Coordinates of C-alpha atoms and ligand atoms in Angstrom, one line a residue:
X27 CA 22.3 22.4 19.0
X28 CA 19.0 20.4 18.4
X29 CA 16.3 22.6 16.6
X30 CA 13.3 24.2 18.8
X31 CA 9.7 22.8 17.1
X32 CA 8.5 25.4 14.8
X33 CA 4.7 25.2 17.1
X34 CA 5.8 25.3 21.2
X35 CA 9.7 25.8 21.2
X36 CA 10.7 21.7 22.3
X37 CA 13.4 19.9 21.2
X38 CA 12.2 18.9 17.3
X39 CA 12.4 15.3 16.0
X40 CA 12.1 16.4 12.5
X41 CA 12.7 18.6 9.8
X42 CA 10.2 18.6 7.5
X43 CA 12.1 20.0 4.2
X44 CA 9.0 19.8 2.1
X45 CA 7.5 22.1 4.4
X46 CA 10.1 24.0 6.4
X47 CA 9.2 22.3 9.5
X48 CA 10.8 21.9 12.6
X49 CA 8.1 19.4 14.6
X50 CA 8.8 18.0 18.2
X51 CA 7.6 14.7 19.3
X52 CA 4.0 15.7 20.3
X53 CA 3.3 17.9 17.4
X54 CA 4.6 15.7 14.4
X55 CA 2.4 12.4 16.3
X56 CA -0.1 15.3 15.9
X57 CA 0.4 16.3 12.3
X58 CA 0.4 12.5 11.1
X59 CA -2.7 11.4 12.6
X60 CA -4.1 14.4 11.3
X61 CA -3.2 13.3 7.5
X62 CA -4.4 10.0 8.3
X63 CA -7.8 11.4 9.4
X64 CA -8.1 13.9 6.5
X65 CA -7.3 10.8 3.9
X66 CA -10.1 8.6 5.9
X67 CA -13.1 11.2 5.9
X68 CA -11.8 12.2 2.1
X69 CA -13.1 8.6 1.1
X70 CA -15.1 5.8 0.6
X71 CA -17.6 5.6 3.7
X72 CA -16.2 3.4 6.9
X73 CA -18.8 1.6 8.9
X74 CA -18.0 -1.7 10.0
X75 CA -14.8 -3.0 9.0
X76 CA -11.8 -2.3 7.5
X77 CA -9.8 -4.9 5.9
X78 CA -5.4 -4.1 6.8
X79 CA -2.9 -5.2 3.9
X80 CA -0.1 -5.8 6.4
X81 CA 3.7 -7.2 5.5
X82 CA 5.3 -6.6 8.9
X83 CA 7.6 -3.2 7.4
X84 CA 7.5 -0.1 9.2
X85 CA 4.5 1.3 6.6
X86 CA 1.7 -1.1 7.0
X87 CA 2.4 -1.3 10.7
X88 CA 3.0 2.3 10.9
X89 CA -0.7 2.2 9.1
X90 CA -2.0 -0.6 11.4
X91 CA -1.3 1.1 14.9
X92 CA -2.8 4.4 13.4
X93 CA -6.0 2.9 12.2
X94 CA -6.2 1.0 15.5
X95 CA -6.1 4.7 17.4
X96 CA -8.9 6.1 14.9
X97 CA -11.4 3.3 14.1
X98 CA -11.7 1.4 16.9
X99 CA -12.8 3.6 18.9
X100 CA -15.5 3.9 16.3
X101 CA -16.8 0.3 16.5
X102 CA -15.2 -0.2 12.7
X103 CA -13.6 -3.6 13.5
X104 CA -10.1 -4.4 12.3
X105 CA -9.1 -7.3 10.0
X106 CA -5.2 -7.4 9.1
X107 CA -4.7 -9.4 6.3
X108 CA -1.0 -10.7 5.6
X109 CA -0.2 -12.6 2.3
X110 CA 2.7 -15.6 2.6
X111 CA 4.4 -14.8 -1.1
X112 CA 7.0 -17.7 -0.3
X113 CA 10.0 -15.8 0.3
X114 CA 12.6 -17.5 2.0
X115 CA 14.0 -15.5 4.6
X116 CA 12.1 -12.8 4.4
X117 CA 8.7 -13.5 4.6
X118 CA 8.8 -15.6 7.5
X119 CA 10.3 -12.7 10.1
X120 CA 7.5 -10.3 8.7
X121 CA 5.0 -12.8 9.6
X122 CA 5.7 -13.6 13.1
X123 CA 6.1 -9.7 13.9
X124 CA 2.4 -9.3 12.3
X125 CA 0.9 -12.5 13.7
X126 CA 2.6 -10.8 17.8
X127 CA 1.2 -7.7 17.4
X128 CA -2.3 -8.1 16.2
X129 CA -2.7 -10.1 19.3
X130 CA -1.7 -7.8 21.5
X131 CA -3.9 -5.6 19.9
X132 CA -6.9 -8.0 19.7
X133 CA -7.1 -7.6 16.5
X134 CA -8.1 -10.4 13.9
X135 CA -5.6 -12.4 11.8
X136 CA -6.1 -13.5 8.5
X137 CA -3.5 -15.4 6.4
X138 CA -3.3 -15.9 2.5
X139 CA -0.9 -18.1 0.8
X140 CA 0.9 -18.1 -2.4
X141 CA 1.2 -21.9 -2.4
X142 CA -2.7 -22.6 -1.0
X143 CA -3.8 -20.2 -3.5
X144 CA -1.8 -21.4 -6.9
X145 CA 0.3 -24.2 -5.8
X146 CA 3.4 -22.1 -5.7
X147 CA 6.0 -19.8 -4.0
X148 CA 7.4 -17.3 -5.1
X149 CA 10.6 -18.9 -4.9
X150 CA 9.5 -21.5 -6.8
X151 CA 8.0 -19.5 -9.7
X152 CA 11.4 -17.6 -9.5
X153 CA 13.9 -20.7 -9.6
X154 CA 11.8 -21.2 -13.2
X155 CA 13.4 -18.3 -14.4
X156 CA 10.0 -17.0 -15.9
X157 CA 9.9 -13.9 -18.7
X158 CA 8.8 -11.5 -16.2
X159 CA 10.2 -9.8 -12.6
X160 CA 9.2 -11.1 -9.8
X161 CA 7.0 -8.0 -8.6
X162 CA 4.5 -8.5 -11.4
X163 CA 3.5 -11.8 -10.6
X164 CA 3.6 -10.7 -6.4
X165 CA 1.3 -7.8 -6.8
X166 CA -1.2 -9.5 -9.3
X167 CA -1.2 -12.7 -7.3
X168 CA -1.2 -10.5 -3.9
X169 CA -4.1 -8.3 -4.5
X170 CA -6.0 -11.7 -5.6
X171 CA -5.7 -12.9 -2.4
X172 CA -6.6 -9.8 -0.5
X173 CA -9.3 -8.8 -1.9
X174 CA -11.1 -12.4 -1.5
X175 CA -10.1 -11.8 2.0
X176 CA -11.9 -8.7 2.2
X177 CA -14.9 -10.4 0.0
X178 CA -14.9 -12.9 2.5
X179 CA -15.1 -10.6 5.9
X180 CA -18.0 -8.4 4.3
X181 CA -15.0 -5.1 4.7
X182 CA -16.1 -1.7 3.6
X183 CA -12.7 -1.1 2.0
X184 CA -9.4 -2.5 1.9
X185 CA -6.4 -0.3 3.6
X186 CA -2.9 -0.7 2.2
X187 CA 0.5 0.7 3.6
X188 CA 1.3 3.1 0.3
X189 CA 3.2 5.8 1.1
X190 CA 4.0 8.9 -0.9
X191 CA 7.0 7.9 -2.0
X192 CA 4.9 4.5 -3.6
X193 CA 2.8 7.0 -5.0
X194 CA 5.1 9.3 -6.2
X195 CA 7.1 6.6 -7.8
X196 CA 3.8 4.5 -9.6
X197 CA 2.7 7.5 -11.3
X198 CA 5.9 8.9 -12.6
X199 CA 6.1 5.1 -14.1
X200 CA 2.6 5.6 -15.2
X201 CA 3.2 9.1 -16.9
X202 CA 6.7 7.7 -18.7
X203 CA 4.2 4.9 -19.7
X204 CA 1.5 7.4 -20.8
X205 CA -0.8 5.0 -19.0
X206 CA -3.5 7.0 -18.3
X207 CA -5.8 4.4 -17.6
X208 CA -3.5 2.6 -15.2
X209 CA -3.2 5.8 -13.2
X210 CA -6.9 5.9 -13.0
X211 CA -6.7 2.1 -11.7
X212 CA -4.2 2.8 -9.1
X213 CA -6.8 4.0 -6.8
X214 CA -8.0 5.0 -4.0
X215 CA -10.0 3.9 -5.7
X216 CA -13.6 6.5 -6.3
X217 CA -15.8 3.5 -7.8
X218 CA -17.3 0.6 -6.2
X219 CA -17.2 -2.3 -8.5
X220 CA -18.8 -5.2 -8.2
X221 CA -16.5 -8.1 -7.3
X222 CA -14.2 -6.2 -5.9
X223 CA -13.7 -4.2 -2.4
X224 CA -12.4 -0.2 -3.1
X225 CA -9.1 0.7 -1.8
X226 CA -8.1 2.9 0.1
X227 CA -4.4 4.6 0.6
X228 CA -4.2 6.3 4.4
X229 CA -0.4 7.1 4.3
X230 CA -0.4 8.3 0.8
X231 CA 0.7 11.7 1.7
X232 CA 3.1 10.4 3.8
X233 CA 6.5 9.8 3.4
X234 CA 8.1 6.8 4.4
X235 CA 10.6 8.7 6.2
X236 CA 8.0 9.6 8.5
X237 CA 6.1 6.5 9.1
X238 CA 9.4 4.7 10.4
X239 CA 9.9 7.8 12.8
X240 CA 6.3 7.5 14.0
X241 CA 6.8 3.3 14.5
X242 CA 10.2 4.4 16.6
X243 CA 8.4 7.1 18.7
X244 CA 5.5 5.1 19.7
X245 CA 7.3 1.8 19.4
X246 CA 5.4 -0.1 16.7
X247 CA 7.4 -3.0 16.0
X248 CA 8.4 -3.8 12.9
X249 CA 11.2 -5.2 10.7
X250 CA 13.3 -3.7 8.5
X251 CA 14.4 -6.8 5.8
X252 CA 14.2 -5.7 2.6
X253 CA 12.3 -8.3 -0.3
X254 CA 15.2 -10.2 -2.2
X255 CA 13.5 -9.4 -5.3
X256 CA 13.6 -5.5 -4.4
X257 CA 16.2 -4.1 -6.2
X258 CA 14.4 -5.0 -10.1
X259 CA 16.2 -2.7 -12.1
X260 CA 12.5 -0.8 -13.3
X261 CA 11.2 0.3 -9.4
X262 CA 14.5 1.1 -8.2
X263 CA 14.8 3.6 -11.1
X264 CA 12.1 5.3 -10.8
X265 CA 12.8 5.5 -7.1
X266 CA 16.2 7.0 -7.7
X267 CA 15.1 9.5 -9.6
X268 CA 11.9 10.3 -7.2
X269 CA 14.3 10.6 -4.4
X270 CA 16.8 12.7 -6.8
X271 CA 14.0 15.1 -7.5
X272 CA 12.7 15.6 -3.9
X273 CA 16.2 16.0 -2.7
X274 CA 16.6 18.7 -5.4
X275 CA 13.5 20.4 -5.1
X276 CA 11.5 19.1 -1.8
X277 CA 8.0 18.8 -2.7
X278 CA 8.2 16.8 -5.6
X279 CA 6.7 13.9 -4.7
X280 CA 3.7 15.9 -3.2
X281 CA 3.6 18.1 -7.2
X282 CA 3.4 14.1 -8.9
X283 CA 0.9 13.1 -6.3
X284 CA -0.9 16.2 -7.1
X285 CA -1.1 15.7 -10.9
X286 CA -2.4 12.0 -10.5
X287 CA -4.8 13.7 -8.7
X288 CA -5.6 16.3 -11.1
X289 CA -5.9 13.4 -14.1
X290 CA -8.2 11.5 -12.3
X291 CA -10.3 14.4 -11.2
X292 CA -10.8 15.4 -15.2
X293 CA -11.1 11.8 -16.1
X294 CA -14.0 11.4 -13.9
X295 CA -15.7 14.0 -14.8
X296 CA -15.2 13.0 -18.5
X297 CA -16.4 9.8 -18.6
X298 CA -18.4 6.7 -16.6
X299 CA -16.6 4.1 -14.6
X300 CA -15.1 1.4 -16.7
X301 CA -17.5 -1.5 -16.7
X302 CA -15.5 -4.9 -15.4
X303 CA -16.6 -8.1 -17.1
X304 CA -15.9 -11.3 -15.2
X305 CA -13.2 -13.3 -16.5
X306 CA -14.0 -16.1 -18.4
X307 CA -11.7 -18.7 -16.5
X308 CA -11.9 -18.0 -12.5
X309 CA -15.2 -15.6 -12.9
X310 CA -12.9 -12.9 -10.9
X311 CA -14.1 -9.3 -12.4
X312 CA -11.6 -8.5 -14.9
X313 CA -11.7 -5.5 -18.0
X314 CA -10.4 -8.5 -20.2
X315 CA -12.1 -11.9 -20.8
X316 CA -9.2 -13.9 -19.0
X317 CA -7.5 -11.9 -15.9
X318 CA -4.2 -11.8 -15.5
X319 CA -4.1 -14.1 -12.9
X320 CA -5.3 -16.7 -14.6
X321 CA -2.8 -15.4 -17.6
X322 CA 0.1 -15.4 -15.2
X323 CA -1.0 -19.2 -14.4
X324 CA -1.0 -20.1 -17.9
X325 CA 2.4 -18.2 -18.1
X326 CA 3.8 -20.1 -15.5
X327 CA 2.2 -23.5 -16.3
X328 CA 1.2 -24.2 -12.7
X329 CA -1.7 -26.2 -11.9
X330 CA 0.2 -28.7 -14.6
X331 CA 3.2 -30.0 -12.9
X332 CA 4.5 -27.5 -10.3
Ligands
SF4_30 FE1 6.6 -9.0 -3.9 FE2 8.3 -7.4 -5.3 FE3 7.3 -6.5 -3.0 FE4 9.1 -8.5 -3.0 S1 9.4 -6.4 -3.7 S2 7.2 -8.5 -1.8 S3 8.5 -9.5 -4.9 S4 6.1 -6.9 -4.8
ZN31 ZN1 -9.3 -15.3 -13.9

């Protein structure tokens, strides 16, 4: 027999084992928003317009739809933002889904691309055979392009789809890596630096779990393809053993969250925001004299014969 909701005795959609829960339709709709909310006034001030890092997956629509309930009945306008890595396959569907529902939504479109941007897919830089995966050259060359899009629209902050399982993943890498500075860098970011527009993390309490139940209740479309380069042997283990962990001892990924958390808290009130330089090349603001976008170009030789 179906389990009664923990709050009014309906049938429950979900058991929350992190917390005990049994939540039915209404109340778990209820208890997401509410995390949403809590993550929106817990940061950087919103007052005109909010810049969406969307891919088409069940997170960053998930985190579209719920920004579109929150802020826009506040006047913040929406911009959604969706980067063209070159994918074959993959990207493409993504795309189409985003470019559908942000017009039924009204909301504005705006499209980056790998190969406007550097001269390249992603597919192209991978049929190279480079020296690194393909996820370090997508993110660096990703948030690029996002963050001139949000320079460009005058947003207040940028909003990406990271969920806690992301998070919980990123800083166990970062603790294995004793990169404390890197966990500082992973933001939301607390600082406003010149150059560059603060991020900010909505879902990052969230489990991803969650956000595809919340697209399937409220029918947020949304596709489900998963990034040919995913399985890199590096994220998928520390995935494995996030989900190992949580399964083990629910909660887990809410204790690592927690202790980021705590790290940045002391290391703010230790010291003064790193000061960013501008890189020497592109001019981007950078905390070395040439970015690694600009080193990833060099890497790669484009802009010589790709
Ligand atoms: Fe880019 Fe890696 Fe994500 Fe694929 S999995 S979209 S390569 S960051
Ligand atoms: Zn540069």
């Amino acid at each position: 027999m179906a389990s009664a909701c923990d709050r009014c005795g309906r049938r429950a959609v979900i058991h929350i084992r992190y917390s005990g829960r049994h939540l039915c339709r209404d109340h778990f709709l209820d208890f997401y928003v509410r995390r949403v909310r809590r993550e929106l006034s817990s940061g950087r001030r919103i007052e005109r317009r909010v810049v969406v890092a969307v891919s088409g997956g069940k997170d960053s629509m998930a985190l579209l739809h719920a920004l579109y309930r929150i802020l826009v009945p506040r006047r913040v306008e929406l911009v959604a933002v969706v980067v063209d890595e070159g994918i074959a396959g993959y990207r493409d569907r993504g795309l189409g889904i985003v470019r559908s529902y942000a017009e039924d939504l009204d909301v504005e479109l705006a499209l980056q691309s790998f190969r406007e941007d550097i001269g390249a897919t992603l597919d192209d830089i991978m049929a190279r055979r480079p020296p690194r995966g393909a996820c370090s050259y997508c993110g660096v060359f990703r948030r690029h392009l996002i963050n001139s899009a949000a320079m460009a629209c005058g947003a207040d902050v940028v909003a990406t789809g990271h969920t806690l399982d992301d998070m919980a993943q990123t800083g166990l890498m970062n603790f294995l890596r004793g990169d404390v500075d890197r966990i500082v860098r992973t933001g939301p970011h607390r600082w406003v630096q010149e150059g560059l527009v603060p991020r900010i993390m909505p879902l990052r309490w969230i489990p991803e779990k969650e956000n595809m139940l919340y697209c399937h209740l409220l029918g947020v479309p949304h596709h489900h393809a998963e990034c040919p380069y995913s399985g890199e042997a590096h994220r998928q283990m520390h995935r494995r053993i996030v989900l190992g962990v949580e399964a083990d001892t629910p909660g887990s990924r809410h204790a690592i969250l927690n202790a980021t958390e705590r790290i940045v808290d002391l290391y703010m009130a230790a010291t003064s925001p790193p000061s960013l330089s501008r890189c020497t090349r592109c001019g981007a603001p950078s905390n070395r004299d040439v970015c690694m976008r600009c080193r990833y170009i060099e890497e790669l030789g484009l802009g010589e014969d790709v």
